[in-house]
Amino acid sequence: MVSKKMTFGLLVVLLAVFFSCSQQMTEDRILQTAKKIHEEAITLDTHVDISTNYATPEVDPGIDNPRLRCDLVKMERGGMDGVFLAVYVGQRQNLDAEGYKWAHDVAMEKFEAIHRLTQEMYPDRCEFATSPDDVERIVKTGKRAIMTGIENGYPVGEDLSLIKKYYDLGTRYITLSHSRHNQICDSSSPREPLHNGISEFGKKVVAEMNRLGIMCDVSHISEKSFWDLIEITKAPIIASHSGCYALNPVDRNLTDDQLKALTKNGGVIQIVALGGFLKAETPEHREAVRALREELAFPSRREMRRMTQEEREALRPKFEEYRKRVEEIEETIPGTNIQDYVNHIDHAMKVAGIDHVGIGTDFDGGAGIPGFNNHGEALNVTIELVRRGYSAKEIKKIWGGNLLRVWRDVEKVASELQSEG
Ligand SMILES: [Zn+2]
């Protein structure tokens, strides 16, 4: 006769087996669902940085390049369909002809690099896109769509005709400023304003961008500049790589009021994957990184911002070691992770709505977090979204649908403005 005790014991074992099996099944189902959605979605990233020697034998984007978080191999592996490679130009102190000329020349070098990638180096694996229609067509062929925007309006100088020149080179967004005030508007840093928002010249820049069909990008600009832009723009705007201020109050992030304004404007916030914008650092993390900087004699972010392009380039070899060691620190100290990343998507979704949030990593510009360190790991974002109950339709909007909608709206406004004459 089987004792009651034994029957109970058997029941407990059976239940434990059942629950662990069903948990495994749930995990498997999440993975399968995520893979299917990820495959079907048009997956776009609105912000990846490149160096001036990009698309050369030194910085080859056609191999699984340890120097890059975004290259064609990682995009292919991670199921990434398209990326905006940023023509980033640093901000020099002088707002004069000499500074503008320098900025123009840096921008031209980066345009050349991007066109070298798509036209000379790997035309069989990627293609340059200048419209949402282009993106959809290219993705269907199985190639990566490469797009571009200029990060910092500094290279526009005081010459409105340059905006058309950059448009003709493929520019489809311009981040109005970088991390210092320029001739167009105030940046989110320093806090002391120069124009108190967008300058008179900046208003003409916005009008010309609206007329041509170039998206206005608010990542980096001051809050007052943002509100000025909301008032004067005739087209929806984007934040190509920003986070939510409510989750981490840094000046680069958008407040809830700004997110609500994006909804009204029809625009989109593309969530940045840079740890410092996603979560306030713990004292342990900060101390470990500080000690590392000291050991390697590596400059701080603030010091880096003051450096010239050439000085930064010279830091490259040291940067590789620094980056690797920071990743090691992140593994031992709980820093930012993919949950924090998706928390910002969640928040933007709740405040601005599902039609107004997307992905803009800032890879190769300082971004990368455990779980989403490069484009090869892009599926992890989809897995986390599925785990949190997002539907296929919602995830497709986040990964690219929203950005393509905004871009189409911007094109529509431009053609209306142009037909008005
Ligand atoms: Zn940036």
CSV table of C-alpha atoms and ligand atoms in Angstrom, one decimal:
chain,number,residue,atom,x,y,z
A,1,MET,CA,0.0,0.0,0.0
A,2,VAL,CA,1.4,3.5,-1.0
A,3,SER,CA,1.6,5.8,2.0
A,4,LYS,CA,0.0,9.2,1.8
A,5,LYS,CA,3.4,10.8,2.3
A,6,MET,CA,4.8,9.0,-0.8
A,7,THR,CA,1.8,10.1,-2.9
A,8,PHE,CA,2.3,13.7,-1.8
A,9,GLY,CA,6.0,13.5,-2.6
A,10,LEU,CA,5.3,12.1,-6.0
A,11,LEU,CA,2.8,14.9,-6.7
A,12,VAL,CA,5.4,17.6,-5.7
A,13,VAL,CA,8.0,16.1,-8.1
A,14,LEU,CA,5.4,15.9,-11.0
A,15,LEU,CA,4.3,19.5,-10.4
A,16,ALA,CA,8.0,20.7,-10.4
A,17,VAL,CA,8.7,18.9,-13.6
A,18,PHE,CA,5.5,20.3,-15.2
A,19,PHE,CA,6.3,23.9,-14.2
A,20,SER,CA,9.9,23.8,-15.3
A,21,CYS,CA,8.8,22.3,-18.7
A,22,SER,CA,6.1,24.9,-19.1
A,23,GLN,CA,8.5,27.6,-18.3
A,24,GLN,CA,10.9,26.2,-20.9
A,25,MET,CA,8.1,26.1,-23.4
A,26,THR,CA,7.2,29.7,-22.7
A,27,GLU,CA,10.8,30.7,-23.2
A,28,ASP,CA,10.9,28.7,-26.5
A,29,ARG,CA,7.6,30.2,-27.6
A,30,ILE,CA,8.9,33.8,-26.8
A,31,LEU,CA,12.0,33.1,-28.8
A,32,GLN,CA,10.1,31.7,-31.8
A,33,THR,CA,7.6,34.5,-31.8
A,34,ALA,CA,10.3,37.1,-31.5
A,35,LYS,CA,12.3,35.5,-34.4
A,36,LYS,CA,9.3,35.6,-36.7
A,37,ILE,CA,8.4,39.2,-35.9
A,38,HIS,CA,12.0,40.3,-36.2
A,39,GLU,CA,12.2,38.6,-39.6
A,40,GLU,CA,9.0,40.3,-40.8
A,41,ALA,CA,9.7,43.8,-39.4
A,42,ILE,CA,11.7,46.4,-41.3
A,43,THR,CA,14.4,47.0,-38.6
A,44,LEU,CA,15.9,50.4,-38.7
A,45,ASP,CA,18.4,52.3,-36.6
A,46,THR,CA,18.5,56.1,-37.0
A,47,HIS,CA,21.8,56.8,-35.5
A,48,VAL,CA,25.2,55.1,-35.9
A,49,ASP,CA,28.5,57.1,-35.9
A,50,ILE,CA,31.3,56.7,-38.4
A,51,SER,CA,34.9,58.0,-38.5
A,52,THR,CA,36.4,59.9,-41.4
A,53,ASN,CA,38.5,56.9,-42.4
A,54,TYR,CA,35.3,54.7,-42.4
A,55,ALA,CA,35.0,52.4,-45.4
A,56,THR,CA,38.7,52.0,-46.0
A,57,PRO,CA,40.9,49.0,-45.4
A,58,GLU,CA,41.6,50.4,-41.9
A,59,VAL,CA,37.9,50.5,-41.0
A,60,ASP,CA,36.3,47.9,-43.1
A,61,PRO,CA,32.5,47.6,-42.5
A,62,GLY,CA,32.3,44.5,-44.7
A,63,ILE,CA,33.9,42.2,-42.1
A,64,ASP,CA,32.9,41.3,-38.6
A,65,ASN,CA,35.0,44.3,-37.5
A,66,PRO,CA,36.0,44.3,-33.8
A,67,ARG,CA,36.3,48.1,-34.0
A,68,LEU,CA,32.6,48.5,-35.0
A,69,ARG,CA,29.3,47.8,-33.3
A,70,CYS,CA,27.6,48.3,-36.6
A,71,ASP,CA,29.0,46.6,-39.7
A,72,LEU,CA,27.4,44.7,-42.5
A,73,VAL,CA,28.2,41.3,-40.9
A,74,LYS,CA,26.6,42.3,-37.6
A,75,MET,CA,23.6,43.8,-39.4
A,76,GLU,CA,23.1,40.6,-41.3
A,77,ARG,CA,23.6,38.4,-38.2
A,78,GLY,CA,21.2,40.6,-36.2
A,79,GLY,CA,18.6,40.9,-38.9
A,80,MET,CA,19.0,44.7,-39.1
A,81,ASP,CA,17.6,46.0,-42.4
A,82,GLY,CA,18.8,49.6,-42.4
A,83,VAL,CA,20.8,52.2,-40.7
A,84,PHE,CA,21.4,56.0,-40.8
A,85,LEU,CA,25.2,56.4,-40.7
A,86,ALA,CA,25.6,59.9,-39.2
A,87,VAL,CA,27.7,62.5,-40.8
A,88,TYR,CA,28.8,63.7,-37.4
A,89,VAL,CA,30.7,67.0,-37.2
A,90,GLY,CA,32.1,68.2,-33.9
A,91,GLN,CA,31.3,71.7,-32.6
A,92,ARG,CA,34.2,74.2,-32.7
A,93,GLN,CA,34.0,77.3,-30.6
A,94,ASN,CA,34.2,79.7,-33.5
A,95,LEU,CA,31.0,80.5,-35.4
A,96,ASP,CA,32.9,82.0,-38.4
A,97,ALA,CA,33.9,81.3,-42.0
A,98,GLU,CA,37.0,79.3,-40.9
A,99,GLY,CA,35.0,77.1,-38.6
A,100,TYR,CA,32.2,76.6,-41.2
A,101,LYS,CA,34.7,75.7,-43.9
A,102,TRP,CA,36.4,73.1,-41.6
A,103,ALA,CA,32.9,71.6,-40.7
A,104,HIS,CA,31.9,71.5,-44.4
A,105,ASP,CA,35.1,69.6,-45.2
A,106,VAL,CA,34.7,67.1,-42.4
A,107,ALA,CA,31.1,66.5,-43.6
A,108,MET,CA,32.2,66.0,-47.2
A,109,GLU,CA,34.8,63.4,-46.1
A,110,LYS,CA,32.0,61.4,-44.3
A,111,PHE,CA,29.6,61.6,-47.2
A,112,GLU,CA,32.4,60.2,-49.4
A,113,ALA,CA,33.0,57.4,-46.9
A,114,ILE,CA,29.3,56.4,-47.0
A,115,HIS,CA,29.1,56.5,-50.7
A,116,ARG,CA,32.3,54.5,-50.9
A,117,LEU,CA,30.7,51.8,-48.8
A,118,THR,CA,27.5,51.5,-50.9
A,119,GLN,CA,28.9,52.2,-54.4
A,120,GLU,CA,32.4,50.9,-54.4
A,121,MET,CA,33.1,48.5,-51.6
A,122,TYR,CA,29.9,46.5,-51.1
A,123,PRO,CA,27.2,47.3,-53.7
A,124,ASP,CA,26.2,43.7,-53.6
A,125,ARG,CA,25.4,43.8,-49.9
A,126,CYS,CA,24.0,47.3,-49.3
A,127,GLU,CA,22.5,50.2,-51.1
A,128,PHE,CA,22.1,53.9,-50.4
A,129,ALA,CA,18.5,54.9,-49.7
A,130,THR,CA,17.0,58.4,-49.9
A,131,SER,CA,13.3,57.7,-49.4
A,132,PRO,CA,11.0,55.3,-47.5
A,133,ASP,CA,10.2,53.7,-50.9
A,134,ASP,CA,13.9,53.1,-51.5
A,135,VAL,CA,14.1,51.4,-48.0
A,136,GLU,CA,11.2,49.1,-48.7
A,137,ARG,CA,12.5,48.1,-52.1
A,138,ILE,CA,16.1,47.5,-50.9
A,139,VAL,CA,15.0,45.5,-47.9
A,140,LYS,CA,13.0,43.2,-50.2
A,141,THR,CA,16.1,42.4,-52.2
A,142,GLY,CA,17.8,41.2,-49.0
A,143,LYS,CA,20.4,44.0,-48.9
A,144,ARG,CA,21.0,46.5,-46.1
A,145,ALA,CA,19.6,50.0,-46.7
A,146,ILE,CA,22.2,52.7,-45.8
A,147,MET,CA,20.9,56.2,-45.2
A,148,THR,CA,22.4,59.3,-43.8
A,149,GLY,CA,21.7,62.4,-41.6
A,150,ILE,CA,24.1,65.1,-40.5
A,151,GLU,CA,24.7,65.3,-36.7
A,152,ASN,CA,25.1,69.0,-36.1
A,153,GLY,CA,23.9,71.8,-38.3
A,154,TYR,CA,27.3,73.5,-37.9
A,155,PRO,CA,28.5,72.5,-41.5
A,156,VAL,CA,25.5,74.5,-42.9
A,157,GLY,CA,27.5,77.6,-41.9
A,158,GLU,CA,25.5,80.7,-42.8
A,159,ASP,CA,24.8,79.5,-46.3
A,160,LEU,CA,21.3,78.1,-46.8
A,161,SER,CA,22.2,76.8,-50.3
A,162,LEU,CA,24.4,74.2,-48.6
A,163,ILE,CA,21.3,72.5,-47.2
A,164,LYS,CA,20.3,71.6,-50.8
A,165,LYS,CA,23.9,70.4,-51.5
A,166,TYR,CA,23.7,68.1,-48.4
A,167,TYR,CA,20.2,67.0,-49.4
A,168,ASP,CA,21.5,66.0,-52.9
A,169,LEU,CA,24.2,64.0,-51.2
A,170,GLY,CA,21.5,62.0,-49.4
A,171,THR,CA,21.0,63.8,-46.1
A,172,ARG,CA,17.5,63.1,-44.8
A,173,TYR,CA,17.8,64.5,-41.3
A,174,ILE,CA,19.9,67.1,-39.6
A,175,THR,CA,20.5,67.2,-35.9
A,176,LEU,CA,20.2,70.9,-35.4
A,177,SER,CA,23.1,71.1,-32.9
A,178,HIS,CA,25.6,68.9,-31.2
A,179,SER,CA,26.8,69.3,-27.6
A,180,ARG,CA,27.5,73.1,-27.9
A,181,HIS,CA,25.5,76.0,-29.2
A,182,ASN,CA,25.9,76.7,-32.9
A,183,GLN,CA,24.6,79.3,-35.4
A,184,ILE,CA,21.3,77.6,-35.7
A,185,CYS,CA,20.2,77.0,-32.1
A,186,ASP,CA,21.2,76.4,-28.4
A,187,SER,CA,22.3,73.0,-27.4
A,188,SER,CA,21.3,71.2,-24.2
A,189,SER,CA,24.8,72.1,-23.0
A,190,PRO,CA,26.1,74.4,-21.7
A,191,ARG,CA,22.9,75.6,-19.9
A,192,GLU,CA,23.7,79.3,-20.4
A,193,PRO,CA,21.9,80.1,-23.7
A,194,LEU,CA,23.4,81.9,-26.7
A,195,HIS,CA,20.2,82.6,-28.7
A,196,ASN,CA,17.6,81.6,-26.2
A,197,GLY,CA,16.4,78.8,-28.5
A,198,ILE,CA,16.5,78.8,-32.3
A,199,SER,CA,18.3,81.8,-33.9
A,200,GLU,CA,16.8,83.9,-36.7
A,201,PHE,CA,19.1,82.2,-39.1
A,202,GLY,CA,18.1,78.8,-37.6
A,203,LYS,CA,14.4,79.5,-38.4
A,204,LYS,CA,15.4,79.9,-42.1
A,205,VAL,CA,17.3,76.6,-41.8
A,206,VAL,CA,14.2,74.8,-40.5
A,207,ALA,CA,12.0,76.3,-43.3
A,208,GLU,CA,14.5,75.1,-45.9
A,209,MET,CA,14.6,71.7,-44.3
A,210,ASN,CA,10.8,71.5,-44.4
A,211,ARG,CA,10.8,72.6,-48.0
A,212,LEU,CA,13.4,70.0,-49.1
A,213,GLY,CA,12.1,67.1,-47.0
A,214,ILE,CA,14.9,66.8,-44.5
A,215,MET,CA,13.7,65.7,-41.0
A,216,CYS,CA,14.5,68.0,-38.1
A,217,ASP,CA,16.3,66.1,-35.4
A,218,VAL,CA,16.1,67.4,-31.8
A,219,SER,CA,18.6,65.0,-30.0
A,220,HIS,CA,21.2,67.4,-28.4
A,221,ILE,CA,19.2,70.6,-28.7
A,222,SER,CA,18.1,72.6,-25.7
A,223,GLU,CA,14.6,72.4,-24.4
A,224,LYS,CA,13.8,76.0,-25.4
A,225,SER,CA,15.1,75.2,-28.9
A,226,PHE,CA,12.8,72.2,-29.0
A,227,TRP,CA,9.7,74.3,-28.1
A,228,ASP,CA,10.8,76.9,-30.7
A,229,LEU,CA,11.0,74.1,-33.3
A,230,ILE,CA,7.6,72.7,-32.4
A,231,GLU,CA,6.1,76.1,-33.0
A,232,ILE,CA,7.8,76.8,-36.4
A,233,THR,CA,8.1,73.4,-38.1
A,234,LYS,CA,5.5,72.5,-40.7
A,235,ALA,CA,6.5,68.8,-40.6
A,236,PRO,CA,6.9,66.1,-38.0
A,237,ILE,CA,10.2,66.0,-36.2
A,238,ILE,CA,12.4,63.2,-34.8
A,239,ALA,CA,14.8,62.7,-31.9
A,240,SER,CA,17.2,60.4,-33.7
A,241,HIS,CA,18.9,59.1,-30.5
A,242,SER,CA,17.4,60.2,-27.1
A,243,GLY,CA,16.0,58.8,-23.9
A,244,CYS,CA,13.2,59.7,-21.5
A,245,TYR,CA,14.0,62.4,-18.9
A,246,ALA,CA,11.5,60.9,-16.4
A,247,LEU,CA,13.6,57.8,-16.1
A,248,ASN,CA,17.0,59.5,-16.1
A,249,PRO,CA,17.1,63.3,-15.7
A,250,VAL,CA,19.9,64.2,-18.0
A,251,ASP,CA,19.5,67.3,-20.3
A,252,ARG,CA,19.9,65.2,-23.4
A,253,ASN,CA,16.7,63.3,-22.7
A,254,LEU,CA,13.1,64.3,-23.5
A,255,THR,CA,10.7,65.3,-20.7
A,256,ASP,CA,7.1,63.9,-20.6
A,257,ASP,CA,5.8,67.3,-21.9
A,258,GLN,CA,8.2,67.0,-24.8
A,259,LEU,CA,7.0,63.5,-25.5
A,260,LYS,CA,3.4,64.6,-25.5
A,261,ALA,CA,4.4,67.4,-27.9
A,262,LEU,CA,5.9,64.8,-30.2
A,263,THR,CA,2.5,63.0,-30.3
A,264,LYS,CA,0.8,66.2,-31.4
A,265,ASN,CA,3.5,67.0,-33.9
A,266,GLY,CA,3.3,63.4,-35.4
A,267,GLY,CA,7.0,62.8,-34.7
A,268,VAL,CA,9.0,60.0,-33.1
A,269,ILE,CA,11.6,59.5,-30.4
A,270,GLN,CA,14.2,56.9,-31.3
A,271,ILE,CA,15.5,55.4,-28.1
A,272,VAL,CA,19.3,55.7,-27.5
A,273,ALA,CA,21.3,52.6,-26.3
A,274,LEU,CA,23.8,54.6,-24.3
A,275,GLY,CA,24.0,53.6,-20.7
A,276,GLY,CA,24.6,57.1,-19.3
A,277,PHE,CA,21.3,58.3,-20.8
A,278,LEU,CA,19.3,55.3,-19.8
A,279,LYS,CA,20.2,55.0,-16.1
A,280,ALA,CA,21.9,57.1,-13.5
A,281,GLU,CA,25.3,55.4,-12.7
A,282,THR,CA,25.8,53.7,-9.4
A,283,PRO,CA,28.7,55.1,-7.3
A,284,GLU,CA,30.6,51.8,-7.7
A,285,HIS,CA,30.2,51.9,-11.4
A,286,ARG,CA,31.4,55.5,-11.6
A,287,GLU,CA,34.4,54.8,-9.4
A,288,ALA,CA,35.4,51.7,-11.4
A,289,VAL,CA,35.3,53.7,-14.7
A,290,ARG,CA,37.1,56.6,-13.1
A,291,ALA,CA,39.9,54.3,-11.9
A,292,LEU,CA,40.1,52.8,-15.4
A,293,ARG,CA,40.4,56.2,-17.1
A,294,GLU,CA,43.1,57.1,-14.7
A,295,GLU,CA,45.0,53.8,-15.3
A,296,LEU,CA,44.8,54.2,-19.1
A,297,ALA,CA,45.2,58.0,-19.0
A,298,PHE,CA,42.0,58.2,-21.0
A,299,PRO,CA,40.1,61.5,-21.3
A,300,SER,CA,36.7,62.0,-19.8
A,301,ARG,CA,33.6,62.6,-22.0
A,302,ARG,CA,33.8,66.3,-21.2
A,303,GLU,CA,37.5,66.4,-22.2
A,304,MET,CA,36.7,64.4,-25.3
A,305,ARG,CA,34.1,67.0,-26.4
A,306,ARG,CA,36.7,69.7,-26.3
A,307,MET,CA,39.1,67.7,-28.5
A,308,THR,CA,39.5,68.2,-32.3
A,309,GLN,CA,38.5,65.4,-34.7
A,310,GLU,CA,42.2,64.7,-35.2
A,311,GLU,CA,42.9,64.4,-31.5
A,312,ARG,CA,40.0,62.0,-31.1
A,313,GLU,CA,41.2,59.9,-34.1
A,314,ALA,CA,44.6,59.6,-32.4
A,315,LEU,CA,42.9,58.1,-29.3
A,316,ARG,CA,41.4,55.3,-31.4
A,317,PRO,CA,43.8,52.5,-30.5
A,318,LYS,CA,43.6,53.3,-26.8
A,319,PHE,CA,39.8,53.5,-27.1
A,320,GLU,CA,39.6,49.9,-28.1
A,321,GLU,CA,41.2,48.8,-24.9
A,322,TYR,CA,39.2,51.3,-22.9
A,323,ARG,CA,35.9,50.0,-24.4
A,324,LYS,CA,36.8,46.4,-23.8
A,325,ARG,CA,37.6,47.1,-20.1
A,326,VAL,CA,34.5,49.1,-19.6
A,327,GLU,CA,32.5,46.1,-20.9
A,328,GLU,CA,34.3,43.9,-18.3
A,329,ILE,CA,33.3,46.4,-15.6
A,330,GLU,CA,29.7,46.3,-16.8
A,331,GLU,CA,29.7,42.5,-16.4
A,332,THR,CA,30.8,42.6,-12.8
A,333,ILE,CA,28.8,45.7,-11.6
A,334,PRO,CA,25.2,45.8,-12.5
A,335,GLY,CA,25.1,48.7,-14.9
A,336,THR,CA,22.6,49.4,-17.6
A,337,ASN,CA,21.1,46.5,-19.4
A,338,ILE,CA,18.6,45.6,-22.0
A,339,GLN,CA,15.7,45.8,-19.5
A,340,ASP,CA,16.6,49.5,-18.8
A,341,TYR,CA,16.7,50.0,-22.6
A,342,VAL,CA,13.2,48.6,-23.0
A,343,ASN,CA,12.0,50.5,-20.0
A,344,HIS,CA,12.6,53.7,-22.0
A,345,ILE,CA,10.6,52.3,-24.9
A,346,ASP,CA,7.9,51.4,-22.4
A,347,HIS,CA,7.8,54.9,-21.0
A,348,ALA,CA,7.8,56.7,-24.3
A,349,MET,CA,5.1,54.3,-25.5
A,350,LYS,CA,2.9,55.1,-22.4
A,351,VAL,CA,3.4,58.9,-22.6
A,352,ALA,CA,3.7,59.6,-26.4
A,353,GLY,CA,1.9,56.5,-27.7
A,354,ILE,CA,2.9,53.4,-29.7
A,355,ASP,CA,3.1,55.5,-32.9
A,356,HIS,CA,5.8,57.7,-31.6
A,357,VAL,CA,8.7,55.5,-30.5
A,358,GLY,CA,11.5,53.8,-32.3
A,359,ILE,CA,15.2,52.8,-32.2
A,360,GLY,CA,18.3,55.0,-32.6
A,361,THR,CA,21.2,53.4,-30.8
A,362,ASP,CA,24.2,55.7,-31.2
A,363,PHE,CA,26.5,52.7,-31.8
A,364,ASP,CA,30.1,53.6,-32.5
A,365,GLY,CA,29.3,56.9,-30.8
A,366,GLY,CA,29.6,55.6,-27.3
A,367,ALA,CA,26.5,53.4,-27.1
A,368,GLY,CA,26.2,49.7,-26.3
A,369,ILE,CA,24.8,47.9,-23.3
A,370,PRO,CA,25.0,44.3,-22.1
A,371,GLY,CA,22.4,42.5,-24.2
A,372,PHE,CA,22.4,45.1,-26.9
A,373,ASN,CA,26.1,45.8,-27.5
A,374,ASN,CA,26.0,45.8,-31.3
A,375,HIS,CA,23.7,45.2,-34.2
A,376,GLY,CA,24.4,41.4,-34.1
A,377,GLU,CA,22.3,41.4,-30.8
A,378,ALA,CA,19.3,43.3,-32.2
A,379,LEU,CA,17.0,40.3,-31.8
A,380,ASN,CA,17.3,40.6,-28.0
A,381,VAL,CA,15.3,43.9,-28.1
A,382,THR,CA,12.5,42.1,-29.9
A,383,ILE,CA,12.7,39.2,-27.4
A,384,GLU,CA,12.3,41.6,-24.5
A,385,LEU,CA,9.4,43.4,-26.2
A,386,VAL,CA,7.6,40.0,-26.8
A,387,ARG,CA,8.3,39.1,-23.2
A,388,ARG,CA,6.6,42.3,-22.1
A,389,GLY,CA,3.5,41.6,-24.2
A,390,TYR,CA,4.0,43.8,-27.2
A,391,SER,CA,2.1,42.6,-30.3
A,392,ALA,CA,3.7,42.0,-33.6
A,393,LYS,CA,2.1,45.1,-35.0
A,394,GLU,CA,3.4,47.2,-32.2
A,395,ILE,CA,7.0,45.8,-32.5
A,396,LYS,CA,7.0,46.5,-36.2
A,397,LYS,CA,6.1,50.1,-35.6
A,398,ILE,CA,8.9,50.5,-33.1
A,399,TRP,CA,11.5,48.9,-35.3
A,400,GLY,CA,10.9,51.0,-38.3
A,401,GLY,CA,7.2,51.5,-39.2
A,402,ASN,CA,7.0,54.8,-37.2
A,403,LEU,CA,10.1,56.2,-38.6
A,404,LEU,CA,9.0,55.4,-42.2
A,405,ARG,CA,5.7,57.0,-41.5
A,406,VAL,CA,7.3,60.2,-40.2
A,407,TRP,CA,9.7,60.3,-43.1
A,408,ARG,CA,6.8,59.9,-45.6
A,409,ASP,CA,4.9,62.8,-43.9
A,410,VAL,CA,8.0,65.0,-44.1
A,411,GLU,CA,8.2,64.1,-47.9
A,412,LYS,CA,4.5,65.0,-48.3
A,413,VAL,CA,4.9,68.4,-46.5
A,414,ALA,CA,7.9,69.1,-48.7
A,415,SER,CA,6.1,68.4,-51.9
A,416,GLU,CA,3.2,70.6,-50.8
A,417,LEU,CA,5.5,73.4,-49.9
A,418,GLN,CA,7.3,73.1,-53.2
A,419,SER,CA,4.1,73.1,-55.2
A,420,GLU,CA,3.0,76.2,-53.3
A,421,GLY,CA,6.1,77.7,-54.9
B,1,ZN,ZN,24.8,62.4,-30.6
